[in-house]
PDB file of C-alpha atoms in Angstrom:
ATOM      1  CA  UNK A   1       0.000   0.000   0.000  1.00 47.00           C
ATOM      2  CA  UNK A   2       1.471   3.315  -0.730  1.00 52.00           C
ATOM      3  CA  UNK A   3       2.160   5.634   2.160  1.00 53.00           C
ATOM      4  CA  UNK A   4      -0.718   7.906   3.328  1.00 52.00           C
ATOM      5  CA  UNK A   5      -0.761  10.621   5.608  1.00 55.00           C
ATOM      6  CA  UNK A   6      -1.614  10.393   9.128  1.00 52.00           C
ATOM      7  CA  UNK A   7      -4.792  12.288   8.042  1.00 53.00           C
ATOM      8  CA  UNK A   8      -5.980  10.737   4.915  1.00 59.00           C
ATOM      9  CA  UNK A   9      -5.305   7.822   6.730  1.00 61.00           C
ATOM     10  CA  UNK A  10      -7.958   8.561   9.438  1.00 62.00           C
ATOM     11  CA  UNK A  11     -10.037   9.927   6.963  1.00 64.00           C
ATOM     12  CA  UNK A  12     -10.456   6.436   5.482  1.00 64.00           C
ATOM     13  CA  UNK A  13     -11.126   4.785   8.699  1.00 63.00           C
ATOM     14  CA  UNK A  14     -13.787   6.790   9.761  1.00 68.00           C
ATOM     15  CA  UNK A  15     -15.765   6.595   5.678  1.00 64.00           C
ATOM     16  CA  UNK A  16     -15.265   2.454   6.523  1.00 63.00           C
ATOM     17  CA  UNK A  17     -16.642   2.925   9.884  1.00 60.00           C
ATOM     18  CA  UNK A  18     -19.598   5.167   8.189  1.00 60.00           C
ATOM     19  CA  UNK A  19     -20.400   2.845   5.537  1.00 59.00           C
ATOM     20  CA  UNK A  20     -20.309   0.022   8.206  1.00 55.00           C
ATOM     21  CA  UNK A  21     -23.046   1.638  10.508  1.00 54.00           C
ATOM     22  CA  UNK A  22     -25.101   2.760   7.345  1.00 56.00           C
ATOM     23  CA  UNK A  23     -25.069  -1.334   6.140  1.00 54.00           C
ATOM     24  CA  UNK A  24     -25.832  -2.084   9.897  1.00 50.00           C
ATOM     25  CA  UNK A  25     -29.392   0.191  10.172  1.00 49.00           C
ATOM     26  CA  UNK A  26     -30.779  -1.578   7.222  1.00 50.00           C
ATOM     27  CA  UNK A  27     -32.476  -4.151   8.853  1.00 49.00           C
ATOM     28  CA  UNK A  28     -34.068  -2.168  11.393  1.00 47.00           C
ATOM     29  CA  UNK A  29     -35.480   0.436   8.776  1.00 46.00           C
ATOM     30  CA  UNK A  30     -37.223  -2.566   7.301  1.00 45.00           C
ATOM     31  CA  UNK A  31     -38.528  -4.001  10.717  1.00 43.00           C
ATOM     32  CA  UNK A  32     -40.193  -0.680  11.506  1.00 44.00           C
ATOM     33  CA  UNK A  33     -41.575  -0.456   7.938  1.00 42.00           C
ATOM     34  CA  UNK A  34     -42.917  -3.684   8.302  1.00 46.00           C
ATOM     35  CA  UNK A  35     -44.474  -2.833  11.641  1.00 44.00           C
ATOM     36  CA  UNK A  36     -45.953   0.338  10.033  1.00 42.00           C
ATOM     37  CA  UNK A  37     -48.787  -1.283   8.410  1.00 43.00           C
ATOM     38  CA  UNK A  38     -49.490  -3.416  11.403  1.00 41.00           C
ATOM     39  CA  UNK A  39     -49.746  -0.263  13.239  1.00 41.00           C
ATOM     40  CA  UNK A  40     -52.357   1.511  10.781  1.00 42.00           C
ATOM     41  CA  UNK A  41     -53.639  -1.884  10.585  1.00 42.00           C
ATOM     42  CA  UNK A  42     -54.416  -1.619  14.609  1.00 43.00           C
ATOM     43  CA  UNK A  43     -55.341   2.105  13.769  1.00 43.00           C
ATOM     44  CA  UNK A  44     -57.859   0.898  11.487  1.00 44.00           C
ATOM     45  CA  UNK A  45     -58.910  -1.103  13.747  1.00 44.00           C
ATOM     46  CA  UNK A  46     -59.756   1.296  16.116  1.00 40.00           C
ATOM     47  CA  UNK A  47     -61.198   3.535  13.948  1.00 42.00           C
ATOM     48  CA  UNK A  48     -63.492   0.957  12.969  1.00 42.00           C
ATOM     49  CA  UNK A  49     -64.177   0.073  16.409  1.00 43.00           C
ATOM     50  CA  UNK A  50     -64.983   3.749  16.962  1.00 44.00           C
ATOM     51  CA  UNK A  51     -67.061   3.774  13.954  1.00 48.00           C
ATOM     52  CA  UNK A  52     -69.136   1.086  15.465  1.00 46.00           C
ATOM     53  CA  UNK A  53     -70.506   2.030  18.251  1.00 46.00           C
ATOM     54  CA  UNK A  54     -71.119   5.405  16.229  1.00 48.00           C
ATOM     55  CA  UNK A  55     -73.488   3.627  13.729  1.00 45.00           C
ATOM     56  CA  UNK A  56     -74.847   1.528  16.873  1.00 46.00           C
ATOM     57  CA  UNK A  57     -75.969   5.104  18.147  1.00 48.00           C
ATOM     58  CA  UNK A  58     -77.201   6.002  14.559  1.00 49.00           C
ATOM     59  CA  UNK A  59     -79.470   3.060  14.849  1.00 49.00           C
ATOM     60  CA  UNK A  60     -80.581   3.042  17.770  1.00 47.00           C
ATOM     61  CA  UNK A  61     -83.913   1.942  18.249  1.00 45.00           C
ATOM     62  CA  UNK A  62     -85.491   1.782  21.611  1.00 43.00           C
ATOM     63  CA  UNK A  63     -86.884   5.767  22.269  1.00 41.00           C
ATOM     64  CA  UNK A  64     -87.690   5.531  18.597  1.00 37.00           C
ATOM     65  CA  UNK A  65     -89.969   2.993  19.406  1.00 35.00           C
ATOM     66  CA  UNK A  66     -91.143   4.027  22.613  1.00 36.00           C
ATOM     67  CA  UNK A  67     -92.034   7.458  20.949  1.00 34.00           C
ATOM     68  CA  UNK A  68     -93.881   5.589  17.936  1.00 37.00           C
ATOM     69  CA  UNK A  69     -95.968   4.194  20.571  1.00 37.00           C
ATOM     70  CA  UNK A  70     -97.179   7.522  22.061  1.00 38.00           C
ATOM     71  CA  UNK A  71     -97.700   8.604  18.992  1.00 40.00           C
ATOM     72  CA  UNK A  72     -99.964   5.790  18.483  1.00 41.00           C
ATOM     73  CA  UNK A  73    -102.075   6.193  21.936  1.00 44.00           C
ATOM     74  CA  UNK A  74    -102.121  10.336  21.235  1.00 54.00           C
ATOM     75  CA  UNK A  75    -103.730   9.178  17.800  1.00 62.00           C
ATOM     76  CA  UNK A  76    -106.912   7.395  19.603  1.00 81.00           C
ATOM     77  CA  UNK A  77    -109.925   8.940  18.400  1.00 89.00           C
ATOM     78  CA  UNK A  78    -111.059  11.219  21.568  1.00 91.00           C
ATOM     79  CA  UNK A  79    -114.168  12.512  21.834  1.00 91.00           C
ATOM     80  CA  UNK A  80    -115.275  15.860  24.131  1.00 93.00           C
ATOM     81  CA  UNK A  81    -117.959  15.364  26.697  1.00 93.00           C
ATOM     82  CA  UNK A  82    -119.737  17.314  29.276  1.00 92.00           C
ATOM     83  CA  UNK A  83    -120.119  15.256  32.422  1.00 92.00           C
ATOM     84  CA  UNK A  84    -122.999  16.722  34.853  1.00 91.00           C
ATOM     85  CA  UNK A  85    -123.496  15.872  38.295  1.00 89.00           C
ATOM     86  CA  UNK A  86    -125.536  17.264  41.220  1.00 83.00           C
ATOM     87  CA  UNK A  87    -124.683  20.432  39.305  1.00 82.00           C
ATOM     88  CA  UNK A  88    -121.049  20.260  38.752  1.00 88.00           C
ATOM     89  CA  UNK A  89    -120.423  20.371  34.856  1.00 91.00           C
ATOM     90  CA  UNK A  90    -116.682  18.861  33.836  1.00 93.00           C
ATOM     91  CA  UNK A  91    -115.103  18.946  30.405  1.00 93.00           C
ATOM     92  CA  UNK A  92    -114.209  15.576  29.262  1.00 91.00           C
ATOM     93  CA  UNK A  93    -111.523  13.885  26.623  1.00 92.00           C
ATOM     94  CA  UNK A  94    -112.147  10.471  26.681  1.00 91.00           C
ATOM     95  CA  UNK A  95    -111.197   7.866  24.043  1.00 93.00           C
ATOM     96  CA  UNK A  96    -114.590   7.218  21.767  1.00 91.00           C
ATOM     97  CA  UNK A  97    -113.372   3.307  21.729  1.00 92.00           C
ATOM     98  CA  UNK A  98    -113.639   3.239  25.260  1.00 92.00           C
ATOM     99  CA  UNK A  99    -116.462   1.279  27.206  1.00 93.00           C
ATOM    100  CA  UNK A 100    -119.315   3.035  29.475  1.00 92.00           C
ATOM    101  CA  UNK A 101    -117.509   0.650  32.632  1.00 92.00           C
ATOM    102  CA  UNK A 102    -114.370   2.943  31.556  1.00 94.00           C
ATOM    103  CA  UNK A 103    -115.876   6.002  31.143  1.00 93.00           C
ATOM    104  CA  UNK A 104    -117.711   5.284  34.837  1.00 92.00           C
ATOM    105  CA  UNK A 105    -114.355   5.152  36.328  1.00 93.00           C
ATOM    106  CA  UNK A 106    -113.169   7.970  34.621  1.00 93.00           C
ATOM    107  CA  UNK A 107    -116.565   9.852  36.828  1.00 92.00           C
ATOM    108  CA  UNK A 108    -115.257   8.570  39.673  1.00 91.00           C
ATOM    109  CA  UNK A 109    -111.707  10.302  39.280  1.00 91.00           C
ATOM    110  CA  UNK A 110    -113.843  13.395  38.295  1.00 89.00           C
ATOM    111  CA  UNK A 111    -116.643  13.213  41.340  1.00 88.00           C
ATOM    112  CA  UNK A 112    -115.515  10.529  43.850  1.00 87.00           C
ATOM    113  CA  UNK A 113    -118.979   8.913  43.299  1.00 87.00           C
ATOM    114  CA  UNK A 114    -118.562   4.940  43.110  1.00 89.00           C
ATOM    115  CA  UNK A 115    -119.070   3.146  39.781  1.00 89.00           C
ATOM    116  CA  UNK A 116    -121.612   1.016  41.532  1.00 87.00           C
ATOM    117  CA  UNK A 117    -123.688   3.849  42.733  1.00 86.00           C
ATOM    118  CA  UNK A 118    -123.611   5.864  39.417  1.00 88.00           C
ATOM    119  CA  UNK A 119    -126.545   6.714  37.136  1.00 88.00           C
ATOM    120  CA  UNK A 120    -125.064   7.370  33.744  1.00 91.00           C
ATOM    121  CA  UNK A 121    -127.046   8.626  31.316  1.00 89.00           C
ATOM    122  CA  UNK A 122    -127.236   9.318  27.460  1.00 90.00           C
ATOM    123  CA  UNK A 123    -130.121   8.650  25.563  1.00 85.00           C
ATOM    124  CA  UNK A 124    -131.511   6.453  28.268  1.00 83.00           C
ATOM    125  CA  UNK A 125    -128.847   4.539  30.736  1.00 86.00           C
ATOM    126  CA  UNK A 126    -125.578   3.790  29.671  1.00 88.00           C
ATOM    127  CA  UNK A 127    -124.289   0.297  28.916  1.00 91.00           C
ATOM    128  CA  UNK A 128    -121.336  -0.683  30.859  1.00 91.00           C
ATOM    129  CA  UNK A 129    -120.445  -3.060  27.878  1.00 92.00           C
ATOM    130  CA  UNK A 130    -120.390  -1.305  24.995  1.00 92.00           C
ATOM    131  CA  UNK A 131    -118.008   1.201  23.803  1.00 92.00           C
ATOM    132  CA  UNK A 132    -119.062   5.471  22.960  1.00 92.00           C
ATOM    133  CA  UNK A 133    -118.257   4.721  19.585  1.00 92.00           C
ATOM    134  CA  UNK A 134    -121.134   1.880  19.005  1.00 92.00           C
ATOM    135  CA  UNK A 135    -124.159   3.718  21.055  1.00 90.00           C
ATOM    136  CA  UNK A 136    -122.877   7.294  18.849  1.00 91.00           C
ATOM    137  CA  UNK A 137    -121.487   9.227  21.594  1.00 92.00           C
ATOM    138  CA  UNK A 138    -120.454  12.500  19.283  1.00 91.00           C
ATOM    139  CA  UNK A 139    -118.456  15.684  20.367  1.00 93.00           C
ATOM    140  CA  UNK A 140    -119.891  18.046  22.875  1.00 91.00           C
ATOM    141  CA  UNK A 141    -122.506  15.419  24.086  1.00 92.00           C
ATOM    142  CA  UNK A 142    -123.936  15.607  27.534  1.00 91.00           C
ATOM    143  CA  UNK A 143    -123.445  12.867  30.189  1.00 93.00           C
ATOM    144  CA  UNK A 144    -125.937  13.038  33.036  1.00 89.00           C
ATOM    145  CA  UNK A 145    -124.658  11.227  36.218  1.00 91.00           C
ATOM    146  CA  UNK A 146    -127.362  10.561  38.827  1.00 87.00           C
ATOM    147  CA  UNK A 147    -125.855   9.246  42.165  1.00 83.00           C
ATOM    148  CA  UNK A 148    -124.662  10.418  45.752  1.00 77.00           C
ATOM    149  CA  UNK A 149    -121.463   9.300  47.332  1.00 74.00           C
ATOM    150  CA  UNK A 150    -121.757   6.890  50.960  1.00 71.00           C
ATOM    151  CA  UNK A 151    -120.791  10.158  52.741  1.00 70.00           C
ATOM    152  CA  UNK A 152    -123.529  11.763  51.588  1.00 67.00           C
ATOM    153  CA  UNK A 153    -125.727   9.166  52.165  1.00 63.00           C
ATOM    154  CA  UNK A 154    -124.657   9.150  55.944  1.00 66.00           C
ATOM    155  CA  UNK A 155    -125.126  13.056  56.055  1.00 63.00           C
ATOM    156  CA  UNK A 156    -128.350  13.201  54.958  1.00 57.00           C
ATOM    157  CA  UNK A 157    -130.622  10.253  55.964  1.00 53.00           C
ATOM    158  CA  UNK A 158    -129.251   9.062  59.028  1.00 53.00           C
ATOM    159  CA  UNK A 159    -130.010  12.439  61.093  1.00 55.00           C
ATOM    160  CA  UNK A 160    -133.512  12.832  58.758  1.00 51.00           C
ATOM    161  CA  UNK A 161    -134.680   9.781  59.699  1.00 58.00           C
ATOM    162  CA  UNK A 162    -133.929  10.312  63.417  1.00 60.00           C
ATOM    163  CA  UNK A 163    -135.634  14.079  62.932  1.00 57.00           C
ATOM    164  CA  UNK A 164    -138.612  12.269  61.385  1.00 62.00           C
ATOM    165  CA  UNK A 165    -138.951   9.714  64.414  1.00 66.00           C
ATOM    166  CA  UNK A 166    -138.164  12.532  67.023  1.00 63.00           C
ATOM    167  CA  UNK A 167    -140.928  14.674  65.553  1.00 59.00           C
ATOM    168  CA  UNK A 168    -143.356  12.016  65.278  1.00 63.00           C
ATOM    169  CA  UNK A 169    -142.636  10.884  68.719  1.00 62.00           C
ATOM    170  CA  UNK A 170    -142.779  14.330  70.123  1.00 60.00           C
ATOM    171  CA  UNK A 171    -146.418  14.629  68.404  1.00 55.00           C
ATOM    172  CA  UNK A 172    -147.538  11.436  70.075  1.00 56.00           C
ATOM    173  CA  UNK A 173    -146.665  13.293  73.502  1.00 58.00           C
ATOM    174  CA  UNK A 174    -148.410  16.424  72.826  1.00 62.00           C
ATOM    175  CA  UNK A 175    -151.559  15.035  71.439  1.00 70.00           C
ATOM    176  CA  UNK A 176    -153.038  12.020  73.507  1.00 80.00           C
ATOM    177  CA  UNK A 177    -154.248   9.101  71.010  1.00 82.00           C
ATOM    178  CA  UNK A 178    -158.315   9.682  72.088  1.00 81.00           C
ATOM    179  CA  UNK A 179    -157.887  13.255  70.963  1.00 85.00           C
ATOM    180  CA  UNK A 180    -156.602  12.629  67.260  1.00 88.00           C
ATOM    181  CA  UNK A 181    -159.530  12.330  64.476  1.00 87.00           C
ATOM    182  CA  UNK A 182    -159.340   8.964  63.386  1.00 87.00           C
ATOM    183  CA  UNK A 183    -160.132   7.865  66.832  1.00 92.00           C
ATOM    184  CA  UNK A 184    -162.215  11.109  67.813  1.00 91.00           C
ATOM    185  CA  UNK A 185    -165.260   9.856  65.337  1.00 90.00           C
ATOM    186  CA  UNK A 186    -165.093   6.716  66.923  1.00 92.00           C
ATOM    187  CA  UNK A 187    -165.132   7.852  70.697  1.00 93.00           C
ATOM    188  CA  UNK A 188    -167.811  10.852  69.775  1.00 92.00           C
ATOM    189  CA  UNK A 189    -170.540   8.172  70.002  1.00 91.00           C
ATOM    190  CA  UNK A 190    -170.020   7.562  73.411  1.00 92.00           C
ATOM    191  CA  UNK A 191    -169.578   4.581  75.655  1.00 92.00           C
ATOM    192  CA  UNK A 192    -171.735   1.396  74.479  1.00 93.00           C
ATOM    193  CA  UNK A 193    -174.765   0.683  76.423  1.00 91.00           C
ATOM    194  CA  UNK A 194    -173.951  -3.135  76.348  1.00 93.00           C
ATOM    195  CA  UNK A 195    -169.885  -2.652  77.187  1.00 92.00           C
ATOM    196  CA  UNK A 196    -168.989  -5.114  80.110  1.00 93.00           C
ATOM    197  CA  UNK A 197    -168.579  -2.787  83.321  1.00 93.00           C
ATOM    198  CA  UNK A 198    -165.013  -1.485  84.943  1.00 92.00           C
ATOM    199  CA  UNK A 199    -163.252  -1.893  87.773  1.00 88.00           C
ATOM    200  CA  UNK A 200    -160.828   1.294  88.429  1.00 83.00           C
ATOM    201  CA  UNK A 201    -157.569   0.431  89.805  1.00 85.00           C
ATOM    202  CA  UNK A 202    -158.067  -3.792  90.352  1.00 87.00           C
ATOM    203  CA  UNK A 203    -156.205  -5.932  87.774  1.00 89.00           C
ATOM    204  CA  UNK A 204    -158.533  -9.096  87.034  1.00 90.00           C
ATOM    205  CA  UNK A 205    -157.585 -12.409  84.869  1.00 89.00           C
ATOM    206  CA  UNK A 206    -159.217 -12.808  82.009  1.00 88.00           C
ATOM    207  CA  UNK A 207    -162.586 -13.519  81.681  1.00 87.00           C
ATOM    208  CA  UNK A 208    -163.753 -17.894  80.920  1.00 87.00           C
ATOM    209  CA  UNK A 209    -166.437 -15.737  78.398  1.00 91.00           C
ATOM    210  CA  UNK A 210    -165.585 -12.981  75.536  1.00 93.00           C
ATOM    211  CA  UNK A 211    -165.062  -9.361  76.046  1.00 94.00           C
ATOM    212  CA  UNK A 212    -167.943  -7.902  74.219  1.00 94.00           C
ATOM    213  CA  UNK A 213    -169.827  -4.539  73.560  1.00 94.00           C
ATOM    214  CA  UNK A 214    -166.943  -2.999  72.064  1.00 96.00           C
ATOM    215  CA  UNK A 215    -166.256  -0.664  69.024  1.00 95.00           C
ATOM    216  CA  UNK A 216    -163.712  -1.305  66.359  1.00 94.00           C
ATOM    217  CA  UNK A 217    -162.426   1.171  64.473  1.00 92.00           C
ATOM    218  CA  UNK A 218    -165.191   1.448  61.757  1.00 90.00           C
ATOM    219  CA  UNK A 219    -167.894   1.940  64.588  1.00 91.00           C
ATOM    220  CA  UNK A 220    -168.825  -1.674  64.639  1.00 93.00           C
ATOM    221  CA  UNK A 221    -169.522  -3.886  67.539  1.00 94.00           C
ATOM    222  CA  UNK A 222    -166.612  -6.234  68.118  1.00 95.00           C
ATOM    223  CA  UNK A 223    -165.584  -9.187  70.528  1.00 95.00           C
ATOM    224  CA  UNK A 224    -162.449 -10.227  72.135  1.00 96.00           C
ATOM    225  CA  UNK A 225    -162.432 -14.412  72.625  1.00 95.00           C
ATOM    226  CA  UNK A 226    -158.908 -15.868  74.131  1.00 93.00           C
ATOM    227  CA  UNK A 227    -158.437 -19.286  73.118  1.00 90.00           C
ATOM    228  CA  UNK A 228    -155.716 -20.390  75.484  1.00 86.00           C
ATOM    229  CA  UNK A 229    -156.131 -23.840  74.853  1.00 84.00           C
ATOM    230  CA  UNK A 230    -155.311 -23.268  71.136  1.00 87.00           C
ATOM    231  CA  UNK A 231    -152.760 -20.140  71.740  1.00 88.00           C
ATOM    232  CA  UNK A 232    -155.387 -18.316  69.790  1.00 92.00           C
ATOM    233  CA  UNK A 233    -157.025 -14.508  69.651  1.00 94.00           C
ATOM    234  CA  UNK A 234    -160.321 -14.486  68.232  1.00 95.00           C
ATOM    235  CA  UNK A 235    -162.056 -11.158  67.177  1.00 95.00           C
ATOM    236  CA  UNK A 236    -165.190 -11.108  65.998  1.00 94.00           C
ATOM    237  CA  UNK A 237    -167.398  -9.101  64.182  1.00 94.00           C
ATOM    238  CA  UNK A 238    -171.085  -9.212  63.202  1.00 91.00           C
ATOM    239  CA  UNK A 239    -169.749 -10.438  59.520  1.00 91.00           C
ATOM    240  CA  UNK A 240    -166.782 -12.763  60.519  1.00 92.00           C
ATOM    241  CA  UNK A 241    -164.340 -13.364  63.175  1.00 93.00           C
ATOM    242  CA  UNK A 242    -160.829 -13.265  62.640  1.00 93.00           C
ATOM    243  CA  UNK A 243    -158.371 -16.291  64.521  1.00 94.00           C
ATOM    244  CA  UNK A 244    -155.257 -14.639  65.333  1.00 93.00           C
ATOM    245  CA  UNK A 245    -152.007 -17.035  66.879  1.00 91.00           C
ATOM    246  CA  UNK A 246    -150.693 -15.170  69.747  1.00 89.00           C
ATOM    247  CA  UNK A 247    -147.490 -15.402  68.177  1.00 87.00           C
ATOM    248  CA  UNK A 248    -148.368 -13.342  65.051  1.00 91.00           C
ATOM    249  CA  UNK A 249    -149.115 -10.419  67.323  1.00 92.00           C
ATOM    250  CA  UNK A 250    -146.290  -8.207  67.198  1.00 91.00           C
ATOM    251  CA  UNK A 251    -147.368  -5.861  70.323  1.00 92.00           C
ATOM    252  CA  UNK A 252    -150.068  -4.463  72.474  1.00 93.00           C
ATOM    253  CA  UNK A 253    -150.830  -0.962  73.277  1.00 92.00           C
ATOM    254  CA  UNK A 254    -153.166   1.012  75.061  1.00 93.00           C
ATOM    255  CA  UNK A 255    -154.122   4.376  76.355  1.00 93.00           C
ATOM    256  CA  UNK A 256    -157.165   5.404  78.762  1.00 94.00           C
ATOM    257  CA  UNK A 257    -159.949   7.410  77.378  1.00 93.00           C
ATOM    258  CA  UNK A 258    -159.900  10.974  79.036  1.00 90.00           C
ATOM    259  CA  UNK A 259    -163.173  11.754  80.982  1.00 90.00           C
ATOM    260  CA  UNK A 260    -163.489   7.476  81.018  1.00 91.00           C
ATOM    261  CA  UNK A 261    -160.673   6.821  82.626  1.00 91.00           C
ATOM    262  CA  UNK A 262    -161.994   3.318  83.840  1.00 94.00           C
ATOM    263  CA  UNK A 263    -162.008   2.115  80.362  1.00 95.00           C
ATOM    264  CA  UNK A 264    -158.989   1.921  77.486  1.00 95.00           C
ATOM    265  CA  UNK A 265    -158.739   2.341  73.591  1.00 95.00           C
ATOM    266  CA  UNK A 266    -156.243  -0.472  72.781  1.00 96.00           C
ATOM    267  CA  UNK A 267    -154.548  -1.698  69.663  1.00 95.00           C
ATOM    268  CA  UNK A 268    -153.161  -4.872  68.435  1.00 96.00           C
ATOM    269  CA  UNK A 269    -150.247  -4.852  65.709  1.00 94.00           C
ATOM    270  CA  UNK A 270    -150.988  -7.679  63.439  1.00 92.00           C
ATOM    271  CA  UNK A 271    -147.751  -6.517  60.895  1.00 89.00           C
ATOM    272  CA  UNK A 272    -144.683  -5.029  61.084  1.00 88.00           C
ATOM    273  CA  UNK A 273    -145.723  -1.134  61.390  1.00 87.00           C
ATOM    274  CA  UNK A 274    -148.473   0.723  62.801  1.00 84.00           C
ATOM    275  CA  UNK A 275    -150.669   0.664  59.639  1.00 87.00           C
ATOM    276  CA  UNK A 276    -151.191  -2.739  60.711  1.00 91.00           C
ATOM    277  CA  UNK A 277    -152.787  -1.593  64.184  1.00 94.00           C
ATOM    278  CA  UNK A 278    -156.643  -3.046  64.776  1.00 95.00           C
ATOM    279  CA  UNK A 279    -158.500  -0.700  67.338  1.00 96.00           C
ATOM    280  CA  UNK A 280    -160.585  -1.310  69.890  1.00 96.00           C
ATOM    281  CA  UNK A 281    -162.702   0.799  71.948  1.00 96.00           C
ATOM    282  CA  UNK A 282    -164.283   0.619  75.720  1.00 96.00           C
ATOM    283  CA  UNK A 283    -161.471  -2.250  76.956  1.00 96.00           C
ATOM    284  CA  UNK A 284    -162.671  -2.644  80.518  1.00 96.00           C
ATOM    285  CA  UNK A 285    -159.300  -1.324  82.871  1.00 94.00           C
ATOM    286  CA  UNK A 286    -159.246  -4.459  85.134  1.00 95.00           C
ATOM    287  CA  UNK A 287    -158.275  -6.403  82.050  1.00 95.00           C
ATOM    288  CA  UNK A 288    -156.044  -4.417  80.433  1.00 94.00           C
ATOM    289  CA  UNK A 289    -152.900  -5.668  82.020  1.00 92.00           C
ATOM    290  CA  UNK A 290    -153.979  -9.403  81.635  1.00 92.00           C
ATOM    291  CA  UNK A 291    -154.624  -8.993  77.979  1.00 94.00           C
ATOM    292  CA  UNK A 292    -150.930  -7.679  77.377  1.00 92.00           C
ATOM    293  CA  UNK A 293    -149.497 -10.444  79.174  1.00 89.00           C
ATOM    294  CA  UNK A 294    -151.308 -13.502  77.453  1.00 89.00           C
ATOM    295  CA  UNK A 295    -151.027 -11.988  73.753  1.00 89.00           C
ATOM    296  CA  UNK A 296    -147.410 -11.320  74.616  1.00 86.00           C
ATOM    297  CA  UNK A 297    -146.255 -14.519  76.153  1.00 74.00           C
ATOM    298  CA  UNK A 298    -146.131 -13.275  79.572  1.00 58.00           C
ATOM    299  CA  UNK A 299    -148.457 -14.874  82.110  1.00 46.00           C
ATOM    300  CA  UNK A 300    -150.184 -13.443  85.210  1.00 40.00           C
ATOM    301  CA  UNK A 301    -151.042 -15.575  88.347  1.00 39.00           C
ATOM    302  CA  UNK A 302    -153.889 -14.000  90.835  1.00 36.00           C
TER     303      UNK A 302
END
């Protein structure tokens, strides 16, 4: 070799070492080229992955649905009624395919009235089974609802019914039973001439023979025959005579007759209110008591 300077010399050294370490990087140049489309690869992998859940969101069906579906209930056919009840007038949208049980229930929101205790009507009463659309319920029509609520119910007849009773009872006090008409033109004709006499202030058994020379209530002569063998109350009258169980007799009562006080008009209830009352007129006093207690079940010893 022919003799270099120290420089060139060094020069030379260093271009080999160069060249060596540019020979030496090729293979990594191609690794990381390789890796680079492994890399998008993954990056388009992602981005599809992103994409994804994009599209999912594009697509997404459930409030889509859900909406659909109120769309569909808002686009019932309504129908606008006037419900009226114990004056009270309310403005109504109800569905026209809806029954008249529905539209009773509805009423009760409105009023608090029961469905069992409403009236509804519309061209007669309502039926609970069919819908507004088949009996022609049309806009603006007028519902009439007949009915009270159990509270009102309470309110109102319990305390008139007591008034009633209170009133009636207070009329019996003030007004003795021989003073009121129906027995009045009864009394007016005075006391029998036949009437079996009194004993003031002595309580007697029963007589073994019929009371007799009594009135009854038209003015006709009556008789009062206990059958205690049979448990039986015979009255008679001059056109037939009536046999009466004791046990059909719901109650006794009697009252003395002013300015007779020795004698008593007294009434038998044969049904289950007063209109059922048979009068009689001129009852002797001593056997007042004793007649109670037989017809009633309650027996006297003397």
């Amino acid at each position: 070799f022919p003799a270099c300077p120290a420089a060139d010399l060094y020069t030379i050294i260093m271009a080999a070492a160069a060249a060596a370490a540019d020979g030496a990087e090729q293979p990594g140049m191609e690794a990381e080229a390789q890796e680079l489309p492994l890399g998008c690869g993954g990056g388009g992998g992602l981005a599809a992955a992103g994409r994804s859940p994009e599209g999912e969101e594009r697509r997404e069906p459930p409030q889509a649905s859900v909406s659909n579906g109120g769309d569909e209930d808002s686009g019932r056919e309504l129908v606008e009624l006037k419900v009226i009840w114990n004056k009270n007038k309310y403005d109504v949208k109800f569905c026209l395919d809806s029954t008249g049980a529905e539209l009773k229930q509805k009423i009760h929101s409105l009023t608090g009235l029961p469905p069992a205790m409403q009236k509804v009507m519309f061209k007669g009463l309502l039926p609970e089974e069919k819908t507004l659309r088949e009996i022609k319920v049309t806009n603006g029509a007028k519902i009439m609802v007949v009915g009270s609520t159990i509270n009102d119910v309470l309110a109102v007849n319990t305390p008139k019914e007591a008034a009633q009773q209170e009133v009636k009872a207070e009329e019996n006090k003030k007004e003795p039973l021989c003073r009121q008409k129906q027995h009045r033109k009864v009394l007016d004709k005075g006391k029998p001439d036949d009437v079996m006499p009194s004993v003031k202030g002595v309580q007697e058994r029963l007589p073994t023979v019929p009371l007799s020379g009594m009135y009854n209530k038209s003015g006709g002569k009556v008789r009062l025959t206990f059958k205690l063998e049979q448990d039986q109350l015979w009255i008679g009258t001059k056109e037939r005579t009536e046999k009466l169980p004791m046990g059909s007799i719901k109650n006794v009562v009697s009252e003395p007759i002013e300015g007779h006080e020795d004698y008593h008009m007294m009434a038998f209830q044969l049904g289950p209110t007063e209109a059922s009352y048979y009068w009689v007129y001129w009852v002797p006093t001593q056997y007042v008591d004793a007649i109670k207690d037989t017809v009633l079940g309650k027996w006297q010893y003397f």
